[in-house]
Coordinates of C-alpha atoms in Angstrom, one line a residue:
Chain B
M1 CA -16.0 19.7 13.8
A2 CA -18.8 21.6 15.2
V3 CA -21.7 22.6 13.1
R4 CA -20.6 26.2 12.8
K5 CA -17.2 24.8 11.7
S6 CA -18.8 23.0 9.0
E7 CA -20.7 26.0 8.0
R8 CA -17.7 28.1 7.9
L9 CA -15.7 25.9 6.0
L10 CA -18.9 25.3 3.4
N11 CA -18.9 28.9 3.0
L12 CA -15.2 29.2 2.7
I13 CA -15.1 26.8 -0.3
V14 CA -18.2 28.1 -2.1
M15 CA -16.6 31.7 -2.2
L16 CA -12.8 30.0 -3.4
L17 CA -14.6 28.2 -5.7
E18 CA -17.1 31.2 -6.9
T19 CA -14.8 33.9 -7.1
S20 CA -13.8 35.7 -10.6
Q21 CA -10.1 36.5 -9.1
P22 CA -8.4 35.6 -5.9
V23 CA -9.6 36.8 -2.6
T24 CA -7.2 38.1 0.1
A25 CA -7.3 36.6 3.4
E26 CA -9.0 40.2 4.7
Q27 CA -12.0 39.8 2.7
I28 CA -12.0 36.2 3.8
H29 CA -12.2 37.3 7.3
R30 CA -14.9 40.1 6.7
T31 CA -17.2 38.2 4.5
I32 CA -17.5 35.0 5.8
P33 CA -20.0 34.5 8.9
G34 CA -17.6 32.5 10.9
Y35 CA -14.5 34.2 10.8
G36 CA -16.3 37.4 11.4
Q37 CA -16.4 38.2 15.3
D38 CA -13.1 36.9 15.9
S39 CA -9.6 38.8 16.2
W40 CA -7.1 39.3 13.1
D41 CA -4.5 36.9 15.1
T42 CA -7.4 34.5 16.0
F43 CA -8.9 34.3 12.0
K44 CA -5.1 33.7 11.0
R45 CA -5.0 30.7 13.0
M46 CA -8.3 29.1 12.6
F47 CA -8.0 30.0 8.3
E48 CA -4.5 28.0 8.4
R49 CA -5.7 25.2 10.0
D50 CA -9.3 25.5 7.7
K51 CA -7.1 25.7 4.6
E52 CA -4.8 22.3 5.8
E53 CA -8.3 20.4 6.3
L54 CA -9.4 21.6 3.3
R55 CA -6.2 20.5 1.5
E56 CA -6.4 16.9 3.4
M57 CA -9.8 16.3 2.1
G58 CA -8.5 17.2 -1.2
I59 CA -9.4 20.8 -2.2
P60 CA -7.4 22.6 -3.2
V61 CA -6.2 26.0 -2.0
E62 CA -4.0 28.2 -4.4
L63 CA -2.2 31.1 -3.1
S64 CA -2.0 33.7 -6.1
S65 CA -1.2 37.3 -7.5
V66 CA -4.1 39.7 -6.9
D67 CA -3.2 42.1 -9.5
A68 CA -0.4 42.4 -12.2
W69 CA 2.4 44.3 -10.2
D70 CA 2.1 41.2 -7.4
T71 CA 1.4 43.7 -4.4
E72 CA -1.5 41.5 -3.2
H73 CA -2.0 37.9 -2.6
G74 CA -5.0 36.2 -2.4
Y75 CA -6.2 32.5 -2.0
R76 CA -8.7 30.5 -4.6
I77 CA -10.2 26.7 -5.5
P78 CA -9.0 26.2 -8.8
K79 CA -12.4 24.7 -10.6
D80 CA -10.2 22.5 -12.7
R81 CA -8.6 20.9 -9.9
Y82 CA -12.0 20.5 -7.8
Y83 CA -14.0 19.2 -9.9
L84 CA -14.1 15.9 -11.7
P85 CA -13.7 15.8 -15.2
E86 CA -16.7 13.5 -17.1
L87 CA -15.7 10.5 -17.5
N88 CA -18.4 8.8 -19.1
L89 CA -17.6 4.9 -17.7
A90 CA -19.4 2.0 -19.5
P91 CA -21.2 -0.2 -17.8
D92 CA -18.4 -3.2 -17.7
E93 CA -15.9 -0.8 -16.2
V94 CA -18.5 0.8 -13.4
A95 CA -18.9 -3.2 -12.7
A96 CA -14.8 -3.3 -12.9
L97 CA -14.1 -0.7 -10.3
W98 CA -17.0 -2.2 -7.9
L99 CA -15.2 -5.3 -8.1
A100 CA -11.9 -3.4 -7.3
A101 CA -12.7 -1.8 -4.3
G102 CA -14.6 -5.2 -3.0
L103 CA -12.2 -7.3 -2.4
L104 CA -9.6 -5.0 -0.7
R105 CA -9.4 -5.5 2.7
M106 CA -8.3 -3.1 5.2
S107 CA -9.6 -1.0 8.1
D108 CA -11.1 1.9 6.3
P109 CA -12.7 1.0 3.2
G110 CA -13.6 4.9 3.6
P111 CA -11.9 6.1 0.6
A112 CA -12.9 3.4 -1.6
R113 CA -16.5 3.7 -0.9
S114 CA -16.5 7.8 -1.4
A115 CA -13.9 6.9 -5.1
L116 CA -17.3 5.1 -5.9
M117 CA -19.5 7.5 -4.4
K118 CA -17.9 10.2 -7.0
L119 CA -17.4 8.4 -9.7
T120 CA -20.6 6.6 -10.1
E121 CA -24.5 7.3 -10.3
G122 CA -26.7 4.4 -9.2
A123 CA -26.5 1.3 -7.3
P124 CA -23.7 -0.8 -7.4
P125 CA -23.7 -3.5 -10.4
K126 CA -25.4 -7.3 -9.6
T127 CA -21.5 -8.5 -10.0
A128 CA -20.4 -6.2 -7.6
G129 CA -20.6 -9.2 -4.8
N130 CA -18.9 -12.2 -7.2
L131 CA -15.2 -13.1 -6.1
S132 CA -16.4 -13.9 -3.0
W133 CA -13.3 -16.1 -2.7
L134 CA -10.8 -13.4 -3.6
T135 CA -9.5 -10.7 -0.8
A136 CA -6.4 -8.3 -1.3
D137 CA -4.7 -6.7 2.2
L138 CA -2.3 -4.4 0.6
G139 CA -1.0 -1.9 3.4
L140 CA -3.5 0.7 2.7
A141 CA -4.2 2.0 6.3
A142 CA -0.1 2.7 5.9
P143 CA 0.0 6.0 7.7
N144 CA 0.9 9.0 5.4
L145 CA 0.5 7.4 2.8
S146 CA -2.3 10.0 0.7
V147 CA 0.2 13.0 1.6
A148 CA 2.9 10.8 0.4
L149 CA 1.4 10.3 -2.9
E150 CA -0.1 14.3 -3.2
S151 CA 3.3 15.0 -2.9
V152 CA 4.8 12.2 -5.9
A153 CA 2.1 13.3 -8.3
A154 CA 2.4 17.2 -7.6
K155 CA 6.4 17.2 -7.2
K156 CA 6.5 19.0 -4.1
K157 CA 9.1 18.3 -1.3
V158 CA 8.7 16.9 2.1
T159 CA 9.6 16.6 5.3
F160 CA 9.9 13.8 7.7
P161 CA 11.2 12.9 11.3
Y162 CA 12.1 8.9 10.3
R163 CA 13.8 6.1 12.3
S164 CA 16.5 4.2 10.6
K165 CA 18.8 1.9 11.9
E166 CA 21.0 4.6 13.8
A167 CA 18.7 7.5 14.9
T168 CA 15.5 9.2 14.3
R169 CA 16.1 12.5 12.2
T170 CA 14.2 15.0 10.1
R171 CA 14.2 14.2 6.4
S172 CA 13.8 16.6 3.7
V173 CA 13.1 14.9 0.3
D174 CA 12.5 15.4 -3.5
P175 CA 9.8 12.1 -3.7
Y176 CA 9.9 10.5 -7.0
G177 CA 8.1 8.1 -6.3
L178 CA 5.7 5.2 -4.1
M179 CA 5.7 1.7 -4.3
Q180 CA 4.4 -1.2 -2.1
R181 CA 6.6 -4.4 -1.6
R182 CA 5.8 -7.3 0.7
G183 CA 2.6 -5.3 2.1
K184 CA 4.6 -2.8 3.1
W185 CA 4.9 1.1 0.8
Y186 CA 7.8 3.1 0.5
L187 CA 8.1 6.7 -0.8
I188 CA 11.4 6.7 -3.1
G189 CA 13.0 10.3 -3.2
Q190 CA 16.3 12.2 -3.4
D191 CA 17.7 12.4 0.2
L192 CA 18.8 16.2 0.1
S193 CA 20.8 15.9 3.2
N194 CA 23.3 13.7 1.0
D195 CA 22.3 13.7 -2.7
Q196 CA 21.1 10.4 -2.6
I197 CA 18.4 8.4 -4.3
R198 CA 17.0 6.0 -1.4
S199 CA 13.2 4.1 -0.3
F200 CA 11.5 5.4 2.7
R201 CA 9.4 3.1 4.6
L202 CA 6.4 4.6 5.4
D203 CA 5.8 2.3 8.7
R204 CA 9.4 4.0 9.9
V205 CA 7.8 7.9 9.5
E206 CA 7.5 9.2 13.0
G207 CA 4.6 11.8 13.3
A208 CA 3.5 13.1 9.8
I209 CA 4.4 13.4 6.1
R210 CA 4.4 17.7 5.8
L211 CA 4.5 19.4 2.2
T212 CA 7.8 22.2 2.8
H213 CA 5.4 24.1 0.9
P214 CA 2.1 23.7 1.5
S215 CA 0.5 26.7 -0.4
R216 CA 3.1 26.8 -3.6
P217 CA 1.6 26.1 -6.5
G218 CA 3.2 24.0 -8.9
P219 CA 5.9 21.2 -8.9
E220 CA 8.7 22.0 -7.4
F221 CA 11.5 19.6 -8.7
E222 CA 12.4 17.9 -11.7
I223 CA 13.2 13.5 -11.3
P224 CA 16.0 13.5 -13.0
D225 CA 16.5 11.6 -16.8
G226 CA 16.9 7.8 -16.7
F227 CA 15.3 7.7 -13.4
T228 CA 12.0 4.5 -13.2
L229 CA 10.7 2.9 -10.9
H230 CA 11.5 -0.8 -11.5
G231 CA 15.2 0.3 -12.4
Y232 CA 15.3 1.3 -8.8
M233 CA 13.6 -1.6 -6.7
E234 CA 14.2 -4.5 -8.9
R235 CA 17.9 -4.6 -8.0
P236 CA 19.0 -5.6 -4.1
P237 CA 20.6 -3.1 -2.8
F238 CA 24.2 -4.7 -2.6
V239 CA 24.2 -5.1 -6.5
Q240 CA 23.4 -0.8 -6.5
G241 CA 26.5 1.6 -6.4
A242 CA 30.1 2.1 -8.1
V243 CA 32.1 0.1 -9.2
P244 CA 30.6 -3.8 -9.4
D245 CA 32.4 -6.7 -8.8
R246 CA 31.6 -10.1 -10.9
A247 CA 31.0 -13.3 -8.5
T248 CA 29.6 -16.2 -10.2
V249 CA 27.5 -18.3 -7.9
R250 CA 26.2 -21.9 -8.5
F251 CA 22.7 -22.8 -7.0
D252 CA 21.7 -26.4 -7.0
Q253 CA 18.1 -27.3 -9.3
S254 CA 15.6 -26.8 -6.4
T255 CA 16.8 -24.1 -5.5
A256 CA 17.7 -22.5 -9.4
W257 CA 14.0 -23.0 -9.9
W258 CA 12.9 -20.5 -6.6
V259 CA 15.5 -17.5 -7.8
E260 CA 14.4 -17.9 -11.2
R261 CA 11.1 -16.9 -10.1
S262 CA 12.1 -14.1 -7.1
S263 CA 15.1 -12.8 -8.2
P264 CA 14.0 -11.9 -11.6
W265 CA 17.0 -9.1 -12.2
L266 CA 19.5 -12.1 -12.4
R267 CA 20.1 -14.2 -15.5
L268 CA 20.4 -18.0 -14.9
E269 CA 22.4 -20.4 -17.2
R270 CA 21.3 -23.9 -17.0
N271 CA 23.9 -26.9 -16.3
E272 CA 23.7 -30.1 -17.4
D273 CA 22.5 -31.7 -14.1
M274 CA 19.5 -28.7 -13.8
S275 CA 21.7 -26.6 -11.5
A276 CA 22.1 -23.2 -12.9
T277 CA 24.6 -20.6 -12.7
A278 CA 24.7 -16.9 -12.6
A279 CA 26.6 -13.8 -12.4
V280 CA 26.1 -11.5 -9.7
E281 CA 27.7 -8.1 -9.5
V282 CA 28.0 -7.0 -6.2
T283 CA 29.2 -3.7 -4.5
D284 CA 28.6 -4.9 -1.3
D285 CA 30.5 -7.7 0.0
S286 CA 28.2 -7.8 3.5
G287 CA 24.9 -7.8 2.2
F288 CA 26.0 -10.3 -1.0
I289 CA 27.4 -12.3 1.8
S290 CA 23.9 -12.9 4.0
W291 CA 21.8 -13.2 0.2
L292 CA 24.2 -16.0 -0.4
L293 CA 24.1 -17.8 2.8
G294 CA 20.4 -17.2 3.2
F295 CA 20.0 -19.9 0.3
G296 CA 22.1 -22.3 2.8
E297 CA 23.1 -25.2 1.1
G298 CA 21.6 -24.3 -2.2
A299 CA 23.9 -21.5 -3.3
E300 CA 28.0 -21.8 -3.7
V301 CA 30.2 -18.4 -5.0
L302 CA 32.6 -20.2 -7.1
E303 CA 34.1 -16.9 -8.1
P304 CA 35.8 -14.6 -7.1
Q305 CA 38.6 -16.2 -4.5
R306 CA 38.3 -13.1 -2.5
L307 CA 34.2 -13.8 -1.8
R308 CA 34.9 -17.6 -1.2
D309 CA 37.2 -16.2 1.9
L310 CA 34.5 -14.1 3.1
A311 CA 31.7 -16.6 2.8
R312 CA 34.2 -18.8 4.9
L313 CA 34.6 -16.5 7.6
R314 CA 31.1 -15.3 8.3
L315 CA 30.4 -18.9 8.5
E316 CA 33.3 -19.6 11.0
E317 CA 31.8 -16.7 12.9
I318 CA 28.3 -18.5 13.3
F319 CA 29.7 -21.9 14.8
G320 CA 33.2 -20.6 15.9
Chain Q
M1 CA -16.1 15.7 16.9
A2 CA -15.2 12.8 14.2
E3 CA -18.2 12.3 13.3
L4 CA -19.3 15.7 12.2
E5 CA -16.1 15.5 10.2
D6 CA -17.4 12.1 8.0
R7 CA -20.7 13.8 8.1
F8 CA -18.9 17.3 6.3
R9 CA -17.1 14.6 4.1
R10 CA -20.4 12.8 3.2
L11 CA -21.8 16.0 2.6
L12 CA -19.6 17.1 0.1
L13 CA -20.8 14.1 -1.9
L14 CA -24.2 13.6 -0.9
V15 CA -24.7 17.5 -2.5
P16 CA -23.5 16.9 -5.5
Y17 CA -25.4 13.3 -6.3
V18 CA -28.6 15.0 -5.0
L19 CA -28.3 17.6 -6.7
R20 CA -27.7 15.3 -9.7
N21 CA -30.8 13.5 -8.9
N22 CA -33.4 16.2 -7.0
G23 CA -36.7 14.5 -5.7
A24 CA -35.0 11.3 -5.3
T25 CA -36.2 9.6 -2.7
V26 CA -35.2 9.5 0.9
E27 CA -34.8 5.7 1.0
E28 CA -32.4 5.8 -2.3
V29 CA -30.2 8.3 -1.0
C30 CA -30.3 6.9 2.7
E31 CA -29.1 3.2 0.7
R32 CA -26.5 5.0 -1.1
F33 CA -24.6 6.1 1.3
A34 CA -25.7 4.1 4.4
I35 CA -27.8 6.1 6.6
T36 CA -31.1 6.7 8.5
R37 CA -33.4 9.1 7.9
T38 CA -32.5 10.8 11.1
E39 CA -28.9 11.1 9.5
L40 CA -29.8 12.5 6.5
V41 CA -31.7 15.3 8.2
A42 CA -28.9 16.3 9.7
D43 CA -26.9 16.7 6.8
L44 CA -29.1 18.7 4.9
N45 CA -29.6 20.9 8.5
L46 CA -25.9 21.5 8.0
L47 CA -26.7 23.4 4.8
F48 CA -29.1 25.7 6.5
M49 CA -26.2 28.9 6.7
C50 CA -24.3 28.0 3.2
G51 CA -24.3 29.6 0.1
L52 CA -23.0 32.8 -1.7
P53 CA -21.2 35.7 0.1
G54 CA -24.5 38.1 0.5
Y55 CA -26.0 35.2 2.8
G56 CA -29.2 36.5 1.3
P57 CA -32.2 34.7 0.8
G58 CA -31.3 34.2 -3.0
D59 CA -27.6 33.4 -2.3
L60 CA -28.1 30.5 0.4
I61 CA -28.6 27.0 -0.1
E62 CA -31.5 25.8 0.1
A63 CA -31.8 22.0 1.0
Y64 CA -35.2 20.3 2.1
I65 CA -37.2 17.1 2.1
D66 CA -40.6 17.3 1.0
G67 CA -42.9 14.1 1.7
D68 CA -40.8 11.4 0.7
Q69 CA -38.4 13.2 -2.1
V70 CA -34.7 15.3 -1.1
W71 CA -34.4 18.7 -3.2
I72 CA -31.4 20.5 -2.8
R73 CA -31.5 24.0 -4.8
M74 CA -29.5 27.0 -5.3
A75 CA -25.9 25.3 -5.1
D76 CA -24.9 24.7 -9.3
Y77 CA -21.5 25.0 -8.2
F78 CA -21.8 21.8 -6.3
S79 CA -23.3 19.8 -9.0
R80 CA -20.1 18.4 -10.1
P81 CA -18.9 15.7 -7.9
M82 CA -15.1 16.5 -6.5
R83 CA -11.8 15.3 -8.2
L84 CA -10.7 12.0 -6.1
T85 CA -8.5 12.6 -3.4
P86 CA -4.8 10.5 -4.1
A87 CA -6.0 8.2 -1.9
E88 CA -9.4 7.6 -3.4
G89 CA -7.3 7.1 -6.4
L90 CA -5.2 4.9 -5.3
M91 CA -7.0 2.7 -3.3
L92 CA -8.8 1.5 -6.5
Y93 CA -5.9 1.6 -8.6
A94 CA -4.5 -0.9 -6.1
G95 CA -7.5 -3.2 -6.0
G96 CA -7.4 -3.0 -9.9
Q97 CA -3.6 -4.0 -9.9
A98 CA -5.1 -7.2 -7.3
L99 CA -7.6 -7.8 -9.7
A100 CA -5.4 -7.5 -13.1
A101 CA -3.0 -10.3 -11.5
V102 CA -6.0 -12.6 -10.6
S103 CA -7.7 -12.3 -13.8
G104 CA -5.6 -11.9 -16.3
P105 CA -5.9 -9.0 -19.1
D106 CA -9.7 -7.5 -18.9
P107 CA -10.1 -4.7 -21.3
A108 CA -13.0 -3.3 -19.3
L109 CA -10.8 -3.4 -16.1
E110 CA -7.8 -2.1 -18.3
R111 CA -10.3 1.6 -19.4
A112 CA -11.7 1.6 -16.1
M113 CA -7.8 2.1 -14.5
E114 CA -7.2 4.6 -17.8
H115 CA -10.2 6.7 -16.4
L116 CA -9.0 6.6 -13.1
S117 CA -5.5 8.1 -13.7
N118 CA -7.9 10.5 -15.6
A119 CA -9.7 11.4 -12.8
L120 CA -6.4 12.1 -10.9
T121 CA -3.7 14.2 -10.8
P122 CA -1.9 14.2 -13.8
G123 CA 0.7 11.6 -14.1
A124 CA 0.6 10.7 -10.4
L125 CA -0.3 7.1 -10.8
E126 CA 2.6 6.7 -13.1
R127 CA 5.0 6.7 -10.4
V128 CA 3.4 4.5 -8.4
S129 CA 4.4 0.9 -8.3
V130 CA 1.6 -1.9 -6.7
G131 CA 4.5 -4.3 -7.8
L132 CA 2.0 -7.7 -7.1
E133 CA 3.6 -10.5 -8.9
A134 CA 1.2 -12.8 -11.2
P135 CA 2.9 -16.0 -11.4
E136 CA 1.3 -18.1 -14.2
E137 CA -0.2 -20.8 -11.3
L138 CA -2.9 -18.3 -10.4
T139 CA -4.8 -18.7 -13.5
V140 CA -5.0 -22.0 -13.1
V141 CA -5.9 -21.6 -9.3
K142 CA -8.3 -18.8 -9.7
Q143 CA -10.3 -21.0 -12.7
A144 CA -10.4 -24.0 -10.0
L145 CA -11.8 -21.8 -7.7
E146 CA -14.7 -20.4 -10.0
D147 CA -15.1 -23.9 -11.6
R148 CA -15.6 -25.4 -7.9
R149 CA -13.0 -28.0 -8.7
R150 CA -10.4 -30.2 -7.0
L151 CA -6.6 -29.0 -7.9
H152 CA -3.5 -31.0 -8.0
L153 CA -0.1 -29.3 -6.8
V154 CA 3.3 -29.9 -6.9
Y155 CA 4.5 -27.8 -3.6
Q156 CA 7.7 -26.6 -2.5
S157 CA 7.1 -25.7 1.5
Q158 CA 9.7 -23.2 2.5
S159 CA 9.1 -24.3 6.3
K160 CA 10.8 -27.6 5.6
D161 CA 12.4 -27.0 2.5
E162 CA 10.8 -30.2 0.8
V163 CA 8.6 -31.0 -2.7
T164 CA 5.6 -32.4 -1.7
E165 CA 2.2 -33.7 -4.4
R166 CA -1.3 -32.8 -3.1
D167 CA -4.9 -32.8 -4.1
V168 CA -6.2 -29.7 -2.4
D169 CA -10.0 -28.1 -2.8
P170 CA -9.5 -24.8 -3.3
W171 CA -11.8 -22.4 -0.9
A172 CA -10.3 -18.5 -1.2
L173 CA -7.3 -16.9 -2.6
L174 CA -5.8 -14.2 -0.1
L175 CA -3.2 -11.4 -0.8
S176 CA -1.0 -10.8 2.1
D177 CA 2.2 -8.8 2.4
G178 CA 2.7 -8.9 -0.7
R179 CA 2.2 -12.7 -1.6
W180 CA -0.6 -15.1 -3.0
Y181 CA -2.0 -17.6 -0.8
L182 CA -4.1 -20.1 -1.7
L183 CA -6.5 -21.6 0.9
G184 CA -8.1 -25.2 1.5
Y185 CA -8.5 -28.4 2.4
C186 CA -5.9 -30.5 2.0
H187 CA -6.0 -34.1 1.3
R188 CA -2.9 -35.1 2.6
V189 CA -2.7 -34.0 5.5
T190 CA -6.7 -34.0 5.7
D191 CA -6.9 -31.1 6.8
E192 CA -7.3 -27.4 6.5
R193 CA -4.1 -25.6 4.7
I194 CA -2.6 -22.2 3.6
F195 CA 0.0 -22.5 0.4
R196 CA 2.1 -19.4 -0.9
V197 CA 1.1 -19.5 -4.6
D198 CA 4.3 -18.7 -5.5
R199 CA 5.9 -21.5 -4.4
I200 CA 3.9 -23.9 -6.2
R201 CA 5.9 -25.7 -8.8
S202 CA 2.9 -27.0 -10.9
V203 CA -0.4 -27.0 -11.0
V204 CA -3.5 -29.1 -12.4
Q205 CA -7.4 -29.0 -12.5
L206 CA -8.9 -32.2 -11.3
D207 CA -12.4 -33.4 -12.5
E208 CA -13.7 -33.7 -9.1
T209 CA -15.3 -31.3 -7.3
A210 CA -14.6 -28.8 -4.2
H211 CA -15.9 -29.4 -1.1
I212 CA -16.4 -26.1 0.6
P213 CA -17.9 -25.8 4.4
D214 CA -21.2 -24.3 4.1
D215 CA -19.8 -22.2 7.1
F216 CA -16.5 -20.9 5.2
D217 CA -16.4 -17.4 6.1
L218 CA -13.3 -16.0 4.5
S219 CA -13.6 -13.0 6.5
Q220 CA -12.6 -14.4 9.5
Y221 CA -9.3 -14.9 7.8
E222 CA -7.9 -11.9 9.2
S223 CA -4.5 -13.0 8.6
V224 CA -2.4 -15.7 6.9
Y225 CA -1.2 -17.9 9.4
F226 CA 1.0 -20.8 9.7
E227 CA 0.6 -24.1 10.6
S228 CA 3.2 -27.1 10.8
D229 CA 3.8 -30.1 12.7
E230 CA 7.3 -28.6 13.3
A231 CA 6.0 -25.0 14.9
M232 CA 8.1 -24.6 17.4
T233 CA 8.3 -21.1 19.6
V234 CA 12.0 -19.1 19.3
T235 CA 14.3 -16.9 21.2
L236 CA 16.9 -14.9 19.8
D237 CA 19.2 -12.2 19.9
I238 CA 19.1 -9.8 17.2
A239 CA 21.8 -7.0 16.8
P240 CA 20.4 -2.8 16.0
R241 CA 21.6 -3.4 12.2
A242 CA 19.2 -5.9 11.9
N243 CA 16.7 -4.7 13.7
W244 CA 14.8 -5.2 10.0
V245 CA 13.9 -8.3 11.7
C246 CA 11.3 -7.1 14.2
D247 CA 9.3 -5.5 11.1
Y248 CA 9.2 -8.3 9.3
Y249 CA 7.9 -11.1 11.5
P250 CA 5.4 -11.3 14.0
L251 CA 6.8 -11.6 17.2
L252 CA 5.7 -13.1 20.3
S253 CA 7.1 -10.9 22.5
Q254 CA 10.4 -8.2 22.3
E255 CA 12.4 -6.9 24.9
P256 CA 15.3 -4.3 24.8
L257 CA 19.3 -5.5 25.7
E258 CA 22.4 -4.1 26.3
D259 CA 24.2 -2.2 22.9
G260 CA 20.5 -1.9 21.5
W261 CA 20.4 -5.2 20.9
I262 CA 17.0 -7.1 21.0
R263 CA 15.4 -10.0 22.4
I264 CA 12.2 -11.4 20.6
R265 CA 10.4 -14.3 20.5
L266 CA 9.0 -15.9 17.4
K267 CA 6.6 -18.9 16.4
A268 CA 8.1 -19.9 13.3
G269 CA 6.9 -22.5 10.9
G270 CA 10.0 -25.0 10.7
M271 CA 13.8 -25.5 11.1
A272 CA 14.7 -25.2 7.6
W273 CA 13.0 -21.6 7.2
L274 CA 14.8 -20.6 10.7
E275 CA 17.9 -21.6 9.8
R276 CA 18.4 -20.0 6.8
L277 CA 16.9 -16.8 8.3
L278 CA 20.2 -17.1 10.4
L279 CA 22.4 -18.4 7.7
R280 CA 21.7 -14.9 6.4
L281 CA 22.2 -12.8 9.6
G282 CA 25.4 -14.9 10.4
P283 CA 26.9 -12.8 13.9
E284 CA 23.9 -10.4 13.6
A285 CA 22.0 -12.8 15.5
R286 CA 22.4 -15.3 18.5
V287 CA 19.9 -18.6 18.9
I288 CA 19.0 -18.2 23.1
E289 CA 16.8 -20.7 22.4
P290 CA 16.7 -24.0 21.8
E291 CA 19.6 -25.3 21.7
S292 CA 18.7 -27.7 19.7
L293 CA 18.7 -25.2 16.9
R294 CA 21.8 -23.8 18.2
Q295 CA 23.3 -26.9 17.4
R296 CA 21.6 -27.3 14.1
L297 CA 22.6 -24.1 12.9
K298 CA 26.2 -24.5 13.7
A299 CA 26.5 -28.6 12.5
T300 CA 25.3 -26.4 9.1
A301 CA 27.4 -23.5 8.9
R302 CA 30.5 -26.0 9.0
S303 CA 29.5 -28.4 6.7
L304 CA 28.8 -25.2 4.2
A305 CA 32.5 -23.5 5.2
R306 CA 34.2 -27.0 4.4
R307 CA 33.3 -25.9 0.4
Y308 CA 35.2 -23.3 1.2
V309 CA 38.1 -24.5 2.0

């Protein structure tokens, strides 16, 4: 970023923040010295890039009508979206935020630090260095995490190239939520090509996630009633979907302990010998068999016979 | 030109701070933003030609260092800090969730997280799940770390699938790949070991003081690693449908084969763990090396199949 560009961006922020009504692209071209010498086409290209850069820094540039007849459109930065609301953090809350930021381990601590610069004044509290024995890697360096959250928060449609088992193709998604599991971040949303809710792992996005309509203000979709992130993620894929088949699975004592802890979506009933039995609603046979056999000798499907046969066939493939 | 971009981002933080604390010393400002005096001067120079349209003497921002003091004037519109970006909010929120998992209920932290939500786009964090596990054992481990006391663990290892009891001097807690790990000195194997907290079946704090090496440095532990007497290198061929394996486990190497299959080499902590992974993958994985693993897998599959006859 050249010095001239810094000045241009800063002047653009001031102009769009302080204007009483939206200013048109022509006005911006005429007014801000950094744009003035350039032709209209060059200006348009520069201006588009500048807007994008401001948006990446978290500065909202909105497009709206200049007049009541909707004939001319202009830009502004809405003050209520630009400024931090007055938070009046108590000293113990400030201390908690410093601790929270301090335990994060990541390649780029910039955002955690700049957040503290915005939220707090004065030196870090003495307690900020405590918990030196604690460190957390939450995968926050995942690419596109910021724009993914922005799209979820503002309910904006997104488009991105995504690599799946078959191939890489462009997806258009209504993003409903964002979640971290096992150090990976997932965007959950409606895949508009097949109208299914599914999850997209951010590290499988090839390139950038883009807002489909970056300058359009306001939400672009509704989240269906009854959708919750927890409801979506707590159950593995082989128990999601239509017309479940009910399987009875027995876990031996040491496995039962582990299943109880690692699969909270299952209800285990303890037997007298401390083994446990659970009913599993199966919608994907193959996924279920994989899950079952992953417990090795610790788990056996008792019913139905159909799934017992499938388990046997899978095992025969291994030793056959 | 990443340097100037950083400078610009910093400027958007620095200007509101100076405006709210006009006359602050150069030292204070430099310390807060971790910059030198020269950098501060360069930052302020960027403001030189900026201000309100018209750009006359009454419109431009005034920024200068007077002796030891930093001043900015004519920029009231920058006197309030900017709203948090989604990334900034998410970082602090995620850190707060990790802290809450370890510390248990903390009213100050809860209030701070609530304020944090207010500082973001309304509703932004409602649809974010950091999904951290907080097994009860974490609280006991945390207490022992604070008190510098030894722990007694009943531990079910994943790599060997066996239950052991051991005394451990705790050194640190790490969260990695969504799991909590206890790092410390294990008196049973008389060496440093790392334990998955969710595999601890029970834990109690002992009266003995934990010994922590003077030169212990947590930042040296870049990633969680597994050491085991049974550690071995294996070569597997993985079908296209099972290529998630490549993302989940640290590989030594991988090379593409025909029909989308991939040949991978990885270091595994033990046979039991590997065997279960392979049972799960079924026909979507083939063991290339070592032969002993292939034989063991076949034997296990055969004995399991007998249950289903």
